[in-house]
PDB file of C-alpha atoms in Angstrom:
ATOM      1  CA  UNK A  24       6.001  -7.127 -15.016  1.00 47.00           C
ATOM      2  CA  UNK A  25       7.463  -4.443 -12.841  1.00 43.00           C
ATOM      3  CA  UNK A  26       5.778  -3.444  -9.603  1.00 49.00           C
ATOM      4  CA  UNK A  27       4.950   0.064 -10.787  1.00 49.00           C
ATOM      5  CA  UNK A  28       3.270  -1.240 -13.935  1.00 47.00           C
ATOM      6  CA  UNK A  29       1.201  -3.774 -11.982  1.00 47.00           C
ATOM      7  CA  UNK A  30       0.102  -1.044  -9.595  1.00 53.00           C
ATOM      8  CA  UNK A  31      -0.765   1.335 -12.403  1.00 50.00           C
ATOM      9  CA  UNK A  32      -2.866  -1.290 -14.153  1.00 48.00           C
ATOM     10  CA  UNK A  33      -4.594  -2.256 -10.913  1.00 47.00           C
ATOM     11  CA  UNK A  34      -5.455   1.362 -10.148  1.00 49.00           C
ATOM     12  CA  UNK A  35      -6.678   2.037 -13.682  1.00 48.00           C
ATOM     13  CA  UNK A  36      -8.948  -1.004 -13.663  1.00 49.00           C
ATOM     14  CA  UNK A  37     -10.264  -0.197 -10.212  1.00 47.00           C
ATOM     15  CA  UNK A  38     -11.143   3.358 -11.158  1.00 45.00           C
ATOM     16  CA  UNK A  39     -12.782   2.261 -14.402  1.00 44.00           C
ATOM     17  CA  UNK A  40     -14.992  -0.303 -12.686  1.00 43.00           C
ATOM     18  CA  UNK A  41     -15.575   1.262  -9.280  1.00 42.00           C
ATOM     19  CA  UNK A  42     -19.289   1.125  -8.635  1.00 38.00           C
ATOM     20  CA  UNK A  43     -19.425   4.257  -6.556  1.00 38.00           C
ATOM     21  CA  UNK A  44     -16.686   6.248  -8.286  1.00 37.00           C
ATOM     22  CA  UNK A  45     -13.005   6.672  -7.588  1.00 39.00           C
ATOM     23  CA  UNK A  46     -13.082   9.383  -4.950  1.00 35.00           C
ATOM     24  CA  UNK A  47     -10.829  10.500  -2.153  1.00 34.00           C
ATOM     25  CA  UNK A  48      -9.759   8.431   0.794  1.00 34.00           C
ATOM     26  CA  UNK A  49     -12.687   7.037   2.779  1.00 36.00           C
ATOM     27  CA  UNK A  50     -13.118   7.220   6.503  1.00 43.00           C
ATOM     28  CA  UNK A  51     -13.434   4.076   8.631  1.00 46.00           C
ATOM     29  CA  UNK A  52     -17.194   3.681   8.021  1.00 71.00           C
ATOM     30  CA  UNK A  53     -16.962   4.408   4.276  1.00 91.00           C
ATOM     31  CA  UNK A  54     -14.847   1.627   2.804  1.00 97.00           C
ATOM     32  CA  UNK A  55     -13.989   0.409  -0.682  1.00 98.00           C
ATOM     33  CA  UNK A  56     -13.845  -3.375  -1.160  1.00 98.00           C
ATOM     34  CA  UNK A  57     -11.577  -4.794  -3.875  1.00 96.00           C
ATOM     35  CA  UNK A  58     -12.919  -8.032  -5.354  1.00 93.00           C
ATOM     36  CA  UNK A  59     -12.212  -9.500  -8.814  1.00 88.00           C
ATOM     37  CA  UNK A  60     -13.619  -9.594 -12.330  1.00 83.00           C
ATOM     38  CA  UNK A  61     -17.328  -8.964 -12.770  1.00 83.00           C
ATOM     39  CA  UNK A  62     -18.033 -12.580 -13.774  1.00 72.00           C
ATOM     40  CA  UNK A  63     -16.163 -14.104 -10.817  1.00 79.00           C
ATOM     41  CA  UNK A  64     -17.131 -15.263  -7.337  1.00 85.00           C
ATOM     42  CA  UNK A  65     -15.162 -12.540  -5.543  1.00 90.00           C
ATOM     43  CA  UNK A  66     -17.208  -9.799  -7.188  1.00 92.00           C
ATOM     44  CA  UNK A  67     -20.567 -11.527  -6.684  1.00 91.00           C
ATOM     45  CA  UNK A  68     -19.859 -12.508  -3.087  1.00 95.00           C
ATOM     46  CA  UNK A  69     -18.384  -9.093  -2.307  1.00 96.00           C
ATOM     47  CA  UNK A  70     -21.527  -7.421  -3.616  1.00 97.00           C
ATOM     48  CA  UNK A  71     -23.741  -9.515  -1.344  1.00 97.00           C
ATOM     49  CA  UNK A  72     -21.426  -8.903   1.612  1.00 98.00           C
ATOM     50  CA  UNK A  73     -21.533  -5.151   1.065  1.00 98.00           C
ATOM     51  CA  UNK A  74     -25.305  -5.024   0.614  1.00 98.00           C
ATOM     52  CA  UNK A  75     -25.983  -7.034   3.766  1.00 98.00           C
ATOM     53  CA  UNK A  76     -23.498  -5.168   5.959  1.00 98.00           C
ATOM     54  CA  UNK A  77     -24.606  -1.756   4.695  1.00 97.00           C
ATOM     55  CA  UNK A  78     -28.177  -2.701   5.587  1.00 97.00           C
ATOM     56  CA  UNK A  79     -27.535  -4.446   8.887  1.00 96.00           C
ATOM     57  CA  UNK A  80     -24.574  -2.627  10.492  1.00 96.00           C
ATOM     58  CA  UNK A  81     -25.036   0.941  11.653  1.00 93.00           C
ATOM     59  CA  UNK A  82     -22.916   3.608   9.916  1.00 93.00           C
ATOM     60  CA  UNK A  83     -21.315   1.113   7.532  1.00 96.00           C
ATOM     61  CA  UNK A  84     -21.004   2.044   3.859  1.00 97.00           C
ATOM     62  CA  UNK A  85     -19.028  -0.408   1.722  1.00 98.00           C
ATOM     63  CA  UNK A  86     -18.694   0.097  -2.029  1.00 97.00           C
ATOM     64  CA  UNK A  87     -17.483  -2.702  -4.280  1.00 98.00           C
ATOM     65  CA  UNK A  88     -14.695  -2.426  -6.852  1.00 95.00           C
ATOM     66  CA  UNK A  89     -14.166  -4.873  -9.680  1.00 93.00           C
ATOM     67  CA  UNK A  90     -10.400  -5.479  -9.884  1.00 90.00           C
ATOM     68  CA  UNK A  91      -7.707  -7.830 -11.130  1.00 86.00           C
ATOM     69  CA  UNK A  92      -8.241  -9.965  -7.990  1.00 86.00           C
ATOM     70  CA  UNK A  93      -5.733 -11.068  -5.345  1.00 91.00           C
ATOM     71  CA  UNK A  94      -2.398  -9.534  -6.343  1.00 90.00           C
ATOM     72  CA  UNK A  95      -3.952  -6.322  -7.670  1.00 91.00           C
ATOM     73  CA  UNK A  96      -6.004  -6.043  -4.476  1.00 94.00           C
ATOM     74  CA  UNK A  97      -2.886  -6.185  -2.320  1.00 95.00           C
ATOM     75  CA  UNK A  98      -1.474  -3.213  -4.216  1.00 95.00           C
ATOM     76  CA  UNK A  99      -4.772  -1.296  -4.020  1.00 96.00           C
ATOM     77  CA  UNK A 100      -4.711  -1.516  -0.236  1.00 98.00           C
ATOM     78  CA  UNK A 101      -1.010  -0.668  -0.110  1.00 97.00           C
ATOM     79  CA  UNK A 102      -1.649   2.437  -2.235  1.00 97.00           C
ATOM     80  CA  UNK A 103      -4.628   3.522  -0.118  1.00 97.00           C
ATOM     81  CA  UNK A 104      -7.111   3.030  -2.975  1.00 97.00           C
ATOM     82  CA  UNK A 105      -9.111   0.381  -1.095  1.00 98.00           C
ATOM     83  CA  UNK A 106      -9.613  -0.360   2.576  1.00 98.00           C
ATOM     84  CA  UNK A 107     -10.848  -3.939   2.214  1.00 98.00           C
ATOM     85  CA  UNK A 108     -10.211  -6.734  -0.295  1.00 97.00           C
ATOM     86  CA  UNK A 109     -10.823 -10.401  -0.965  1.00 95.00           C
ATOM     87  CA  UNK A 110      -7.667 -12.393  -1.740  1.00 95.00           C
ATOM     88  CA  UNK A 111      -6.453 -15.977  -1.663  1.00 91.00           C
ATOM     89  CA  UNK A 112      -4.724 -16.676   1.635  1.00 94.00           C
ATOM     90  CA  UNK A 113      -1.706 -18.130  -0.161  1.00 94.00           C
ATOM     91  CA  UNK A 114      -1.292 -14.925  -2.205  1.00 93.00           C
ATOM     92  CA  UNK A 115      -1.493 -12.775   0.922  1.00 95.00           C
ATOM     93  CA  UNK A 116       1.198 -14.983   2.475  1.00 95.00           C
ATOM     94  CA  UNK A 117       3.421 -14.409  -0.573  1.00 95.00           C
ATOM     95  CA  UNK A 118       2.792 -10.655  -0.300  1.00 96.00           C
ATOM     96  CA  UNK A 119       3.490 -10.436   3.425  1.00 97.00           C
ATOM     97  CA  UNK A 120       6.703 -12.425   3.125  1.00 96.00           C
ATOM     98  CA  UNK A 121       7.867 -11.190  -0.301  1.00 97.00           C
ATOM     99  CA  UNK A 122       8.001 -14.678  -1.817  1.00 94.00           C
ATOM    100  CA  UNK A 123       6.742 -16.444  -4.972  1.00 91.00           C
ATOM    101  CA  UNK A 124       4.286 -14.069  -6.702  1.00 90.00           C
ATOM    102  CA  UNK A 125       5.844 -11.159  -4.766  1.00 95.00           C
ATOM    103  CA  UNK A 126       9.496 -12.204  -4.984  1.00 94.00           C
ATOM    104  CA  UNK A 127      10.249  -9.515  -7.566  1.00 93.00           C
ATOM    105  CA  UNK A 128       7.962  -6.852  -6.058  1.00 93.00           C
ATOM    106  CA  UNK A 129       9.065  -7.323  -2.461  1.00 97.00           C
ATOM    107  CA  UNK A 130       7.063  -7.713   0.730  1.00 98.00           C
ATOM    108  CA  UNK A 131       3.879  -5.730   1.326  1.00 98.00           C
ATOM    109  CA  UNK A 132       2.867  -5.457   4.981  1.00 97.00           C
ATOM    110  CA  UNK A 133       0.237  -2.696   4.959  1.00 98.00           C
ATOM    111  CA  UNK A 134      -2.683  -5.095   5.424  1.00 98.00           C
ATOM    112  CA  UNK A 135      -3.977  -7.517   8.036  1.00 98.00           C
ATOM    113  CA  UNK A 136      -6.369 -10.463   7.947  1.00 98.00           C
ATOM    114  CA  UNK A 137     -10.044 -10.142   8.831  1.00 98.00           C
ATOM    115  CA  UNK A 138     -11.496 -13.596   8.119  1.00 98.00           C
ATOM    116  CA  UNK A 139     -11.255 -16.562   5.799  1.00 97.00           C
ATOM    117  CA  UNK A 140     -14.598 -16.707   4.000  1.00 97.00           C
ATOM    118  CA  UNK A 141     -14.814 -19.885   1.929  1.00 95.00           C
ATOM    119  CA  UNK A 142     -12.688 -22.616   0.347  1.00 94.00           C
ATOM    120  CA  UNK A 143     -10.932 -22.422  -2.993  1.00 92.00           C
ATOM    121  CA  UNK A 144     -10.218 -26.060  -3.652  1.00 95.00           C
ATOM    122  CA  UNK A 145      -7.048 -27.416  -5.263  1.00 97.00           C
ATOM    123  CA  UNK A 146      -8.426 -29.942  -7.744  1.00 96.00           C
ATOM    124  CA  UNK A 147      -6.305 -32.233  -9.895  1.00 98.00           C
ATOM    125  CA  UNK A 148      -8.352 -33.590 -12.772  1.00 98.00           C
ATOM    126  CA  UNK A 149      -6.948 -36.402 -14.901  1.00 98.00           C
ATOM    127  CA  UNK A 150      -7.861 -38.652 -17.781  1.00 96.00           C
ATOM    128  CA  UNK A 151      -9.383 -41.998 -16.919  1.00 91.00           C
ATOM    129  CA  UNK A 152      -6.160 -44.039 -16.866  1.00 92.00           C
ATOM    130  CA  UNK A 153      -4.347 -41.824 -14.317  1.00 97.00           C
ATOM    131  CA  UNK A 154      -5.305 -42.624 -10.739  1.00 97.00           C
ATOM    132  CA  UNK A 155      -2.661 -41.001  -8.520  1.00 98.00           C
ATOM    133  CA  UNK A 156      -0.434 -37.953  -8.353  1.00 98.00           C
ATOM    134  CA  UNK A 157       2.588 -40.242  -8.659  1.00 97.00           C
ATOM    135  CA  UNK A 158       1.238 -41.247 -12.094  1.00 97.00           C
ATOM    136  CA  UNK A 159       1.756 -37.680 -13.338  1.00 98.00           C
ATOM    137  CA  UNK A 160       5.496 -38.214 -13.855  1.00 97.00           C
ATOM    138  CA  UNK A 161       6.227 -38.000 -17.558  1.00 97.00           C
ATOM    139  CA  UNK A 162       2.710 -36.810 -18.368  1.00 98.00           C
ATOM    140  CA  UNK A 163       1.387 -33.658 -20.055  1.00 98.00           C
ATOM    141  CA  UNK A 164      -0.011 -31.498 -17.259  1.00 98.00           C
ATOM    142  CA  UNK A 165      -1.583 -28.041 -17.339  1.00 97.00           C
ATOM    143  CA  UNK A 166      -0.602 -26.113 -14.222  1.00 96.00           C
ATOM    144  CA  UNK A 167      -2.693 -22.977 -14.753  1.00 90.00           C
ATOM    145  CA  UNK A 168      -1.748 -19.691 -16.362  1.00 86.00           C
ATOM    146  CA  UNK A 169       1.940 -18.758 -16.171  1.00 84.00           C
ATOM    147  CA  UNK A 170       2.670 -16.844 -12.965  1.00 78.00           C
ATOM    148  CA  UNK A 171      -0.773 -17.556 -11.513  1.00 80.00           C
ATOM    149  CA  UNK A 172      -1.609 -18.708  -8.008  1.00 85.00           C
ATOM    150  CA  UNK A 173      -2.670 -22.040  -9.529  1.00 89.00           C
ATOM    151  CA  UNK A 174       0.804 -22.542 -10.947  1.00 91.00           C
ATOM    152  CA  UNK A 175       2.316 -22.090  -7.494  1.00 91.00           C
ATOM    153  CA  UNK A 176      -0.286 -24.457  -5.985  1.00 95.00           C
ATOM    154  CA  UNK A 177       0.657 -27.065  -8.607  1.00 96.00           C
ATOM    155  CA  UNK A 178       4.387 -26.650  -7.994  1.00 96.00           C
ATOM    156  CA  UNK A 179       3.965 -26.961  -4.219  1.00 97.00           C
ATOM    157  CA  UNK A 180       1.640 -29.975  -4.347  1.00 98.00           C
ATOM    158  CA  UNK A 181       3.896 -31.841  -6.763  1.00 98.00           C
ATOM    159  CA  UNK A 182       6.913 -30.927  -4.616  1.00 97.00           C
ATOM    160  CA  UNK A 183       5.294 -32.688  -1.633  1.00 97.00           C
ATOM    161  CA  UNK A 184       5.307 -35.865  -3.756  1.00 97.00           C
ATOM    162  CA  UNK A 185       8.913 -35.402  -4.848  1.00 97.00           C
ATOM    163  CA  UNK A 186       7.894 -34.323  -8.352  1.00 98.00           C
ATOM    164  CA  UNK A 187       9.181 -31.165 -10.044  1.00 98.00           C
ATOM    165  CA  UNK A 188       8.067 -29.381 -13.188  1.00 98.00           C
ATOM    166  CA  UNK A 189      11.072 -30.998 -14.855  1.00 98.00           C
ATOM    167  CA  UNK A 190       9.367 -34.378 -14.356  1.00 98.00           C
ATOM    168  CA  UNK A 191       6.256 -33.417 -16.348  1.00 98.00           C
ATOM    169  CA  UNK A 192       5.503 -31.725 -19.657  1.00 98.00           C
ATOM    170  CA  UNK A 193       4.198 -28.379 -18.420  1.00 98.00           C
ATOM    171  CA  UNK A 194       1.414 -26.551 -20.169  1.00 97.00           C
ATOM    172  CA  UNK A 195       0.038 -23.207 -18.968  1.00 94.00           C
ATOM    173  CA  UNK A 196      -3.693 -23.114 -19.637  1.00 92.00           C
ATOM    174  CA  UNK A 197      -6.685 -21.613 -17.833  1.00 88.00           C
ATOM    175  CA  UNK A 198      -9.481 -23.804 -16.492  1.00 87.00           C
ATOM    176  CA  UNK A 199     -11.683 -23.762 -19.586  1.00 89.00           C
ATOM    177  CA  UNK A 200      -8.803 -24.336 -21.985  1.00 92.00           C
ATOM    178  CA  UNK A 201      -7.434 -27.098 -19.742  1.00 94.00           C
ATOM    179  CA  UNK A 202     -10.790 -28.885 -19.750  1.00 94.00           C
ATOM    180  CA  UNK A 203     -10.976 -28.619 -23.545  1.00 95.00           C
ATOM    181  CA  UNK A 204      -7.407 -29.901 -23.917  1.00 97.00           C
ATOM    182  CA  UNK A 205      -8.110 -32.912 -21.678  1.00 97.00           C
ATOM    183  CA  UNK A 206     -11.301 -33.614 -23.603  1.00 96.00           C
ATOM    184  CA  UNK A 207      -9.358 -33.543 -26.874  1.00 96.00           C
ATOM    185  CA  UNK A 208      -6.540 -35.747 -25.553  1.00 96.00           C
ATOM    186  CA  UNK A 209      -3.949 -32.972 -25.741  1.00 98.00           C
ATOM    187  CA  UNK A 210      -3.074 -33.164 -22.025  1.00 98.00           C
ATOM    188  CA  UNK A 211      -3.314 -35.907 -19.419  1.00 98.00           C
ATOM    189  CA  UNK A 212      -4.239 -33.850 -16.356  1.00 98.00           C
ATOM    190  CA  UNK A 213      -4.695 -30.320 -15.073  1.00 97.00           C
ATOM    191  CA  UNK A 214      -4.699 -28.328 -11.864  1.00 96.00           C
ATOM    192  CA  UNK A 215      -7.639 -26.098 -10.988  1.00 93.00           C
ATOM    193  CA  UNK A 216      -7.956 -23.970  -7.851  1.00 91.00           C
ATOM    194  CA  UNK A 217     -11.546 -22.811  -7.496  1.00 87.00           C
ATOM    195  CA  UNK A 218     -14.746 -23.427  -5.605  1.00 83.00           C
ATOM    196  CA  UNK A 219     -15.971 -26.994  -6.060  1.00 88.00           C
ATOM    197  CA  UNK A 220     -17.860 -27.976  -8.112  1.00 88.00           C
ATOM    198  CA  UNK A 221     -16.214 -25.917 -10.849  1.00 88.00           C
ATOM    199  CA  UNK A 222     -18.278 -25.274 -13.981  1.00 85.00           C
ATOM    200  CA  UNK A 223     -15.517 -26.205 -16.446  1.00 89.00           C
ATOM    201  CA  UNK A 224     -14.979 -29.549 -14.706  1.00 94.00           C
ATOM    202  CA  UNK A 225     -18.727 -30.233 -14.387  1.00 92.00           C
ATOM    203  CA  UNK A 226     -19.094 -29.787 -18.143  1.00 93.00           C
ATOM    204  CA  UNK A 227     -16.033 -31.940 -18.851  1.00 96.00           C
ATOM    205  CA  UNK A 228     -17.353 -34.775 -16.667  1.00 96.00           C
ATOM    206  CA  UNK A 229     -20.577 -34.932 -18.665  1.00 96.00           C
ATOM    207  CA  UNK A 230     -18.686 -35.870 -21.841  1.00 95.00           C
ATOM    208  CA  UNK A 231     -15.520 -37.596 -20.571  1.00 95.00           C
ATOM    209  CA  UNK A 232     -14.668 -40.021 -17.815  1.00 96.00           C
ATOM    210  CA  UNK A 233     -12.380 -38.233 -15.374  1.00 97.00           C
ATOM    211  CA  UNK A 234     -10.564 -38.878 -12.135  1.00 97.00           C
ATOM    212  CA  UNK A 235     -10.015 -36.506  -9.239  1.00 98.00           C
ATOM    213  CA  UNK A 236      -6.617 -37.263  -7.761  1.00 98.00           C
ATOM    214  CA  UNK A 237      -6.382 -37.568  -4.004  1.00 98.00           C
ATOM    215  CA  UNK A 238      -3.851 -35.843  -1.752  1.00 98.00           C
ATOM    216  CA  UNK A 239      -3.548 -38.309   1.116  1.00 97.00           C
ATOM    217  CA  UNK A 240      -3.118 -37.374   4.766  1.00 97.00           C
ATOM    218  CA  UNK A 241       0.651 -37.925   4.847  1.00 97.00           C
ATOM    219  CA  UNK A 242       1.364 -35.761   1.818  1.00 98.00           C
ATOM    220  CA  UNK A 243      -1.160 -33.134   2.938  1.00 97.00           C
ATOM    221  CA  UNK A 244       0.616 -32.916   6.303  1.00 97.00           C
ATOM    222  CA  UNK A 245       3.974 -32.495   4.562  1.00 97.00           C
ATOM    223  CA  UNK A 246       2.535 -29.769   2.327  1.00 96.00           C
ATOM    224  CA  UNK A 247       0.888 -27.907   5.218  1.00 94.00           C
ATOM    225  CA  UNK A 248       4.088 -28.059   7.263  1.00 94.00           C
ATOM    226  CA  UNK A 249       5.907 -26.233   4.463  1.00 93.00           C
ATOM    227  CA  UNK A 250       2.998 -23.970   3.459  1.00 93.00           C
ATOM    228  CA  UNK A 251       0.670 -23.345   6.425  1.00 87.00           C
ATOM    229  CA  UNK A 252      -1.935 -21.524   4.344  1.00 91.00           C
ATOM    230  CA  UNK A 253      -3.252 -24.877   3.059  1.00 93.00           C
ATOM    231  CA  UNK A 254      -6.000 -26.843   4.797  1.00 89.00           C
ATOM    232  CA  UNK A 255      -7.360 -30.303   4.062  1.00 93.00           C
ATOM    233  CA  UNK A 256     -10.640 -30.496   2.181  1.00 94.00           C
ATOM    234  CA  UNK A 257     -12.946 -33.286   1.016  1.00 96.00           C
ATOM    235  CA  UNK A 258     -14.595 -32.789  -2.370  1.00 96.00           C
ATOM    236  CA  UNK A 259     -18.031 -34.367  -1.859  1.00 95.00           C
ATOM    237  CA  UNK A 260     -18.889 -37.413  -3.922  1.00 97.00           C
ATOM    238  CA  UNK A 261     -21.287 -36.534  -6.690  1.00 96.00           C
ATOM    239  CA  UNK A 262     -19.761 -33.112  -7.309  1.00 94.00           C
ATOM    240  CA  UNK A 263     -18.783 -34.408 -10.747  1.00 96.00           C
ATOM    241  CA  UNK A 264     -20.346 -37.036 -12.961  1.00 97.00           C
ATOM    242  CA  UNK A 265     -18.726 -40.419 -12.396  1.00 96.00           C
ATOM    243  CA  UNK A 266     -16.892 -39.374  -9.198  1.00 97.00           C
ATOM    244  CA  UNK A 267     -19.152 -40.912  -6.579  1.00 96.00           C
ATOM    245  CA  UNK A 268     -16.881 -41.005  -3.525  1.00 96.00           C
ATOM    246  CA  UNK A 269     -15.460 -38.114  -1.491  1.00 98.00           C
ATOM    247  CA  UNK A 270     -11.945 -37.177  -2.623  1.00 98.00           C
ATOM    248  CA  UNK A 271      -9.491 -35.707  -0.132  1.00 98.00           C
ATOM    249  CA  UNK A 272      -7.400 -32.788  -1.296  1.00 98.00           C
ATOM    250  CA  UNK A 273      -6.280 -29.414   0.043  1.00 97.00           C
ATOM    251  CA  UNK A 274      -7.649 -25.936  -0.297  1.00 95.00           C
ATOM    252  CA  UNK A 275      -6.650 -22.339   0.051  1.00 95.00           C
ATOM    253  CA  UNK A 276      -9.138 -19.773   1.260  1.00 95.00           C
ATOM    254  CA  UNK A 277     -10.821 -16.703  -0.120  1.00 95.00           C
ATOM    255  CA  UNK A 278      -9.954 -14.273   2.655  1.00 97.00           C
ATOM    256  CA  UNK A 279     -11.088 -10.793   3.599  1.00 98.00           C
ATOM    257  CA  UNK A 280      -8.196  -8.460   4.410  1.00 98.00           C
ATOM    258  CA  UNK A 281      -8.133  -4.881   5.646  1.00 98.00           C
ATOM    259  CA  UNK A 282      -5.809  -1.921   5.586  1.00 98.00           C
ATOM    260  CA  UNK A 283      -3.899  -1.646   8.820  1.00 95.00           C
ATOM    261  CA  UNK A 284      -5.014   2.009   8.876  1.00 96.00           C
ATOM    262  CA  UNK A 285      -8.601   1.024   9.674  1.00 97.00           C
ATOM    263  CA  UNK A 286      -9.599   1.440  13.297  1.00 96.00           C
ATOM    264  CA  UNK A 287     -10.111  -1.471  15.670  1.00 97.00           C
ATOM    265  CA  UNK A 288     -13.706  -0.425  16.198  1.00 97.00           C
ATOM    266  CA  UNK A 289     -14.526  -0.360  12.472  1.00 96.00           C
ATOM    267  CA  UNK A 290     -13.066  -3.805  11.797  1.00 98.00           C
ATOM    268  CA  UNK A 291     -14.628  -5.284  14.938  1.00 98.00           C
ATOM    269  CA  UNK A 292     -18.118  -4.229  13.803  1.00 97.00           C
ATOM    270  CA  UNK A 293     -17.345  -5.381  10.270  1.00 98.00           C
ATOM    271  CA  UNK A 294     -16.270  -8.836  11.451  1.00 98.00           C
ATOM    272  CA  UNK A 295     -19.142  -9.205  13.899  1.00 98.00           C
ATOM    273  CA  UNK A 296     -21.571  -8.068  11.214  1.00 98.00           C
ATOM    274  CA  UNK A 297     -20.408 -10.798   8.835  1.00 98.00           C
ATOM    275  CA  UNK A 298     -20.986 -13.667  11.252  1.00 98.00           C
ATOM    276  CA  UNK A 299     -24.104 -12.217  12.887  1.00 98.00           C
ATOM    277  CA  UNK A 300     -25.677 -12.009   9.427  1.00 98.00           C
ATOM    278  CA  UNK A 301     -24.545 -15.328   7.951  1.00 98.00           C
ATOM    279  CA  UNK A 302     -28.099 -16.327   7.009  1.00 98.00           C
ATOM    280  CA  UNK A 303     -28.753 -13.105   5.092  1.00 98.00           C
ATOM    281  CA  UNK A 304     -25.411 -13.449   3.282  1.00 98.00           C
ATOM    282  CA  UNK A 305     -26.188 -17.081   2.417  1.00 98.00           C
ATOM    283  CA  UNK A 306     -29.571 -16.037   1.021  1.00 98.00           C
ATOM    284  CA  UNK A 307     -27.670 -13.800  -1.395  1.00 97.00           C
ATOM    285  CA  UNK A 308     -24.809 -16.165  -2.252  1.00 94.00           C
ATOM    286  CA  UNK A 309     -24.365 -19.901  -1.598  1.00 91.00           C
ATOM    287  CA  UNK A 310     -20.768 -19.406  -0.412  1.00 93.00           C
ATOM    288  CA  UNK A 311     -22.158 -17.700   2.686  1.00 97.00           C
ATOM    289  CA  UNK A 312     -22.979 -21.146   4.038  1.00 96.00           C
ATOM    290  CA  UNK A 313     -19.243 -21.718   4.578  1.00 96.00           C
ATOM    291  CA  UNK A 314     -18.892 -18.792   6.984  1.00 98.00           C
ATOM    292  CA  UNK A 315     -17.748 -20.079  10.371  1.00 98.00           C
ATOM    293  CA  UNK A 316     -15.526 -18.433  13.023  1.00 98.00           C
ATOM    294  CA  UNK A 317     -13.348 -21.529  13.518  1.00 97.00           C
ATOM    295  CA  UNK A 318     -12.829 -21.891   9.758  1.00 95.00           C
ATOM    296  CA  UNK A 319     -12.207 -18.151   9.475  1.00 97.00           C
ATOM    297  CA  UNK A 320      -9.045 -18.272  11.592  1.00 96.00           C
ATOM    298  CA  UNK A 321      -7.509 -21.590  10.413  1.00 90.00           C
ATOM    299  CA  UNK A 322      -4.742 -21.500   7.815  1.00 86.00           C
ATOM    300  CA  UNK A 323      -4.214 -17.746   8.175  1.00 93.00           C
ATOM    301  CA  UNK A 324      -0.475 -17.082   8.237  1.00 91.00           C
ATOM    302  CA  UNK A 325      -0.454 -13.264   8.513  1.00 95.00           C
ATOM    303  CA  UNK A 326      -1.482 -11.221  11.564  1.00 97.00           C
ATOM    304  CA  UNK A 327      -5.144 -10.506  12.201  1.00 98.00           C
ATOM    305  CA  UNK A 328      -6.386  -6.935  12.430  1.00 98.00           C
ATOM    306  CA  UNK A 329      -6.892  -6.065  16.099  1.00 98.00           C
ATOM    307  CA  UNK A 330     -10.629  -5.548  15.506  1.00 98.00           C
ATOM    308  CA  UNK A 331     -11.038  -9.010  13.974  1.00 98.00           C
ATOM    309  CA  UNK A 332      -8.881 -10.528  16.702  1.00 98.00           C
ATOM    310  CA  UNK A 333     -11.112  -8.929  19.344  1.00 98.00           C
ATOM    311  CA  UNK A 334     -14.222 -10.507  17.798  1.00 98.00           C
ATOM    312  CA  UNK A 335     -12.691 -13.968  17.388  1.00 98.00           C
ATOM    313  CA  UNK A 336     -11.497 -13.967  20.999  1.00 98.00           C
ATOM    314  CA  UNK A 337     -14.995 -13.014  22.133  1.00 98.00           C
ATOM    315  CA  UNK A 338     -16.518 -16.037  20.360  1.00 98.00           C
ATOM    316  CA  UNK A 339     -13.708 -18.424  21.362  1.00 98.00           C
ATOM    317  CA  UNK A 340     -12.237 -18.942  17.893  1.00 98.00           C
ATOM    318  CA  UNK A 341      -8.906 -17.454  19.075  1.00 98.00           C
ATOM    319  CA  UNK A 342      -7.431 -17.787  22.540  1.00 93.00           C
TER     320      UNK A 342
END
């Protein structure tokens, strides 16, 4: 899809679902926050974030937009239709460098990072007889929707093991459809990048025996060297029925970004407000428990906004 069409669709969806209306350009204290679909975590978490900050931080007025999520949000900021957005940190890396999802569109550099918020975990779910990523060679594997961030995660993870899409039978299915296909024996494994536990996988594990495939330290290090937006992550034992031990994998991060037109002062107070009010945010959404300054700056491969950088230096998260 051409860049202009993607932008037009993103703007149309944003205007249709904007909670406070699609008005003129906001000043630095009156900001629109691009999130995702109304049933997703970005939208729910963004709503809590906005409510808490509007209540707790003086002169702050954030309104939440439901959008097409990460890629659409990048374009909304670039077009001046939003000042803030939640995106995956791998997608923002693609945008900033004009690679992968943005190879056709070209680089977008009109945004900066504010803070990584919580983990979106790269999970590889397989049928009972498959116990390692190496076992995926020659198997039927769903790698997420075509052109999605999940598909790129799958390609990159397999690449770190010396496996290409040519070595597997690729299927492009969403999480729910992938779980159904594994349940019905139509695929052998699937990739899922989402907060863990993921509902589709929880439901699958109640009816089928599954494995979560580990990404060991050596392969994780190789992956992170090539793609620094990844971090290691342990899926806690008990997250899924029958998976009792912690499973090491990698994760990308749901990350708050800001237009580079926002003032240092506005973004400083925004960033400080998030971490000063972690408890209130957590009361509204469980993902708030993952907020942490050290976590917020790790695995971020694009420049920080000067206001966020000022805050993180104050608390010792950046030197």
